[in-house]
Amino acid sequence: MKVYKDKEHSVALTPFSLRGARYLTVCVGRYVTFDAETGCSRLRTEQDFWKEVPDLFSALGQAPVLDTGLPKPGAEVLVAGFCRTPGAKSLPAQEVAFRVGTVSRRIAVFGDRQRLPGGGFTDPLPFAALPLVWENAFGGPGFPANPAGKGLDKDNKPSQQAPNLEDPEHFILSGADMPRPVCPFPMDVAAPERRA
């Protein structure tokens, strides 16, 4: 089989079996970067993707996760990157927002903070760049939705560390709150929620 395409599109072919039937999925990807100064996006080539993206994942402290070709119940938009403050000025909190077509997300990003014994959190430490990864979202070792996260100990009790990423529509207000973790980064292939 020959695949003819332009330089801006990437094609991934994934064969798989499901309930005794065999399938072949064809995924077409495009690599878009955003300029922090102007807020403009730029369509890049597939060759740029393979040169630049592994370094981005390394800077985030993550192995590359390319989630292509397997059936999903709906469309998803995944983002790998940092929350960077305007002008690299250290701030205690910032909001990240993105939209692709009808899919949009908002994430409240806080600097490192600790849980107070009587409830609430310390003031967030200022930051200039914070990785948008699952380790900074709500969760903990015994929390199936995000075992890599912050906020819970192995017994799902509130831990001293507070998550950096929160849903601005559902902030954590008490130790009893168990919000759904928010993170735009691809989920690890071994994560229980993804395997399910």
C-alpha positions as a Python dict, from the first residue, in 0.01 Angstrom:
ca = {
    (1, 'M'): (0, 0, 0),
    (2, 'K'): (125, 350, -82),
    (3, 'V'): (11, 655, 113),
    (4, 'Y'): (18, 990, -63),
    (5, 'K'): (-1, 1295, 161),
    (6, 'D'): (126, 1648, 201),
    (7, 'K'): (402, 1745, 446),
    (8, 'E'): (162, 1883, 711),
    (9, 'H'): (-29, 1559, 771),
    (10, 'S'): (86, 1253, 961),
    (11, 'V'): (-80, 916, 900),
    (12, 'A'): (-90, 635, 1157),
    (13, 'L'): (-226, 290, 1072),
    (14, 'T'): (-330, 73, 1368),
    (15, 'P'): (-463, -283, 1331),
    (16, 'F'): (-652, -426, 1632),
    (17, 'S'): (-898, -699, 1729),
    (18, 'L'): (-1218, -643, 1924),
    (19, 'R'): (-1470, -916, 2014),
    (20, 'G'): (-1326, -1154, 1756),
    (21, 'A'): (-1335, -907, 1464),
    (22, 'R'): (-1030, -742, 1307),
    (23, 'Y'): (-1014, -373, 1227),
    (24, 'L'): (-774, -122, 1076),
    (25, 'T'): (-793, 241, 1184),
    (26, 'V'): (-637, 524, 991),
    (27, 'C'): (-560, 838, 1192),
    (28, 'V'): (-455, 1166, 1039),
    (29, 'G'): (-270, 1409, 1263),
    (30, 'R'): (-156, 1767, 1234),
    (31, 'Y'): (107, 1944, 1445),
    (32, 'V'): (19, 2296, 1552),
    (33, 'T'): (231, 2521, 1773),
    (34, 'F'): (123, 2838, 1951),
    (35, 'D'): (327, 3155, 1984),
    (36, 'A'): (308, 3279, 2344),
    (37, 'E'): (383, 3638, 2242),
    (38, 'T'): (116, 3677, 1973),
    (39, 'G'): (-126, 3399, 2067),
    (40, 'C'): (-120, 3283, 1702),
    (41, 'S'): (-108, 2922, 1592),
    (42, 'R'): (112, 2783, 1318),
    (43, 'L'): (70, 2461, 1120),
    (44, 'R'): (397, 2268, 1118),
    (45, 'T'): (524, 1972, 915),
    (46, 'E'): (528, 1608, 1021),
    (47, 'Q'): (910, 1624, 1020),
    (48, 'D'): (896, 1916, 1268),
    (49, 'F'): (672, 1704, 1491),
    (50, 'W'): (922, 1417, 1512),
    (51, 'K'): (1212, 1658, 1574),
    (52, 'E'): (1044, 1874, 1842),
    (53, 'V'): (785, 1669, 2032),
    (54, 'P'): (1022, 1419, 2200),
    (55, 'D'): (1212, 1715, 2352),
    (56, 'L'): (884, 1866, 2478),
    (57, 'F'): (789, 1542, 2652),
    (58, 'S'): (1142, 1520, 2803),
    (59, 'A'): (1107, 1876, 2938),
    (60, 'L'): (778, 1770, 3098),
    (61, 'G'): (951, 1467, 3252),
    (62, 'Q'): (724, 1230, 3059),
    (63, 'A'): (762, 956, 2800),
    (64, 'P'): (586, 1038, 2471),
    (65, 'V'): (228, 911, 2456),
    (66, 'L'): (78, 901, 2109),
    (67, 'D'): (-278, 788, 2151),
    (68, 'T'): (-387, 700, 1799),
    (69, 'G'): (-599, 437, 1639),
    (70, 'L'): (-803, 279, 1915),
    (71, 'P'): (-1180, 325, 1936),
    (72, 'K'): (-1309, 585, 2182),
    (73, 'P'): (-1660, 690, 2279),
    (74, 'G'): (-1603, 1045, 2152),
    (75, 'A'): (-1353, 1300, 2029),
    (76, 'E'): (-1085, 1427, 2262),
    (77, 'V'): (-831, 1706, 2260),
    (78, 'L'): (-499, 1639, 2434),
    (79, 'V'): (-240, 1905, 2519),
    (80, 'A'): (125, 1861, 2619),
    (81, 'G'): (290, 2170, 2760),
    (82, 'F'): (333, 2416, 3044),
    (83, 'C'): (126, 2689, 3200),
    (84, 'R'): (354, 2989, 3147),
    (85, 'T'): (277, 3321, 3310),
    (86, 'P'): (271, 3640, 3100),
    (87, 'G'): (622, 3778, 3055),
    (88, 'A'): (762, 3491, 3268),
    (89, 'K'): (661, 3694, 3575),
    (90, 'S'): (619, 3468, 3879),
    (91, 'L'): (255, 3450, 3985),
    (92, 'P'): (76, 3235, 4247),
    (93, 'A'): (-205, 3127, 4012),
    (94, 'Q'): (-306, 3140, 3647),
    (95, 'E'): (-579, 2995, 3427),
    (96, 'V'): (-516, 2785, 3118),
    (97, 'A'): (-789, 2766, 2855),
    (98, 'F'): (-808, 2616, 2508),
    (99, 'R'): (-1071, 2541, 2248),
    (100, 'V'): (-1071, 2324, 1937),
    (101, 'G'): (-1402, 2336, 1753),
    (102, 'T'): (-1673, 2271, 2011),
    (103, 'V'): (-1435, 2115, 2265),
    (104, 'S'): (-1311, 2361, 2528),
    (105, 'R'): (-1137, 2332, 2865),
    (106, 'R'): (-1042, 2565, 3146),
    (107, 'I'): (-795, 2467, 3417),
    (108, 'A'): (-699, 2668, 3727),
    (109, 'V'): (-324, 2636, 3786),
    (110, 'F'): (-176, 2705, 4130),
    (111, 'G'): (182, 2718, 4251),
    (112, 'D'): (283, 2458, 4510),
    (113, 'R'): (75, 2477, 4828),
    (114, 'Q'): (14, 2270, 5139),
    (115, 'R'): (-308, 2164, 5308),
    (116, 'L'): (-372, 2338, 5644),
    (117, 'P'): (-472, 2125, 5947),
    (118, 'G'): (-805, 2305, 5996),
    (119, 'G'): (-892, 2297, 5625),
    (120, 'G'): (-796, 2512, 5330),
    (121, 'F'): (-451, 2561, 5182),
    (122, 'T'): (-144, 2778, 5227),
    (123, 'D'): (-99, 3059, 4976),
    (124, 'P'): (38, 2918, 4648),
    (125, 'L'): (407, 2974, 4581),
    (126, 'P'): (468, 3191, 4273),
    (127, 'F'): (573, 3013, 3953),
    (128, 'A'): (667, 3117, 3600),
    (129, 'A'): (613, 2778, 3434),
    (130, 'L'): (433, 2468, 3560),
    (131, 'P'): (395, 2140, 3365),
    (132, 'L'): (38, 2036, 3278),
    (133, 'V'): (87, 1672, 3375),
    (134, 'W'): (-106, 1413, 3577),
    (135, 'E'): (143, 1435, 3866),
    (136, 'N'): (17, 1791, 3929),
    (137, 'A'): (-355, 1703, 3916),
    (138, 'F'): (-577, 1576, 4199),
    (139, 'G'): (-519, 1214, 4299),
    (140, 'G'): (-288, 984, 4490),
    (141, 'P'): (-159, 626, 4511),
    (142, 'G'): (-496, 473, 4607),
    (143, 'F'): (-710, 686, 4371),
    (144, 'P'): (-788, 490, 4050),
    (145, 'A'): (-874, 800, 3843),
    (146, 'N'): (-520, 935, 3895),
    (147, 'P'): (-275, 729, 4103),
    (148, 'A'): (11, 965, 4007),
    (149, 'G'): (-158, 1279, 4145),
    (150, 'K'): (-140, 1502, 4455),
    (151, 'G'): (-390, 1557, 4733),
    (152, 'L'): (-454, 1206, 4865),
    (153, 'D'): (-244, 948, 5049),
    (154, 'K'): (-246, 572, 4983),
    (155, 'D'): (-566, 538, 5193),
    (156, 'N'): (-745, 814, 4995),
    (157, 'K'): (-722, 1051, 5293),
    (158, 'P'): (-620, 1415, 5235),
    (159, 'S'): (-242, 1448, 5214),
    (160, 'Q'): (-31, 1751, 5297),
    (161, 'Q'): (41, 1830, 4931),
    (162, 'A'): (-234, 2002, 4736),
    (163, 'P'): (-286, 1958, 4361),
    (164, 'N'): (-164, 2231, 4126),
    (165, 'L'): (-439, 2173, 3866),
    (166, 'E'): (-808, 2217, 3952),
    (167, 'D'): (-1137, 2255, 3771),
    (168, 'P'): (-1238, 2622, 3814),
    (169, 'E'): (-1603, 2508, 3824),
    (170, 'H'): (-1535, 2266, 4115),
    (171, 'F'): (-1257, 2392, 4343),
    (172, 'I'): (-1149, 2174, 4636),
    (173, 'L'): (-1311, 2336, 4940),
    (174, 'S'): (-1265, 2068, 5208),
    (175, 'G'): (-1081, 1744, 5282),
    (176, 'A'): (-1400, 1554, 5195),
    (177, 'D'): (-1399, 1681, 4835),
    (178, 'M'): (-1302, 1417, 4578),
    (179, 'P'): (-1309, 1603, 4246),
    (180, 'R'): (-1249, 1445, 3911),
    (181, 'P'): (-884, 1517, 3819),
    (182, 'V'): (-834, 1770, 3539),
    (183, 'C'): (-534, 1741, 3311),
    (184, 'P'): (-508, 1791, 2934),
    (185, 'F'): (-204, 1561, 2905),
    (186, 'P'): (-250, 1212, 2753),
    (187, 'M'): (-318, 948, 3018),
    (188, 'D'): (-53, 681, 3076),
    (189, 'V'): (-135, 357, 2894),
    (190, 'A'): (-105, 163, 3222),
    (191, 'A'): (-348, 390, 3412),
    (192, 'P'): (-646, 188, 3548),
    (193, 'E'): (-901, 436, 3413),
    (194, 'R'): (-754, 424, 3063),
    (195, 'R'): (-731, 44, 3060),
    (196, 'A'): (-1100, 30, 3155),
}
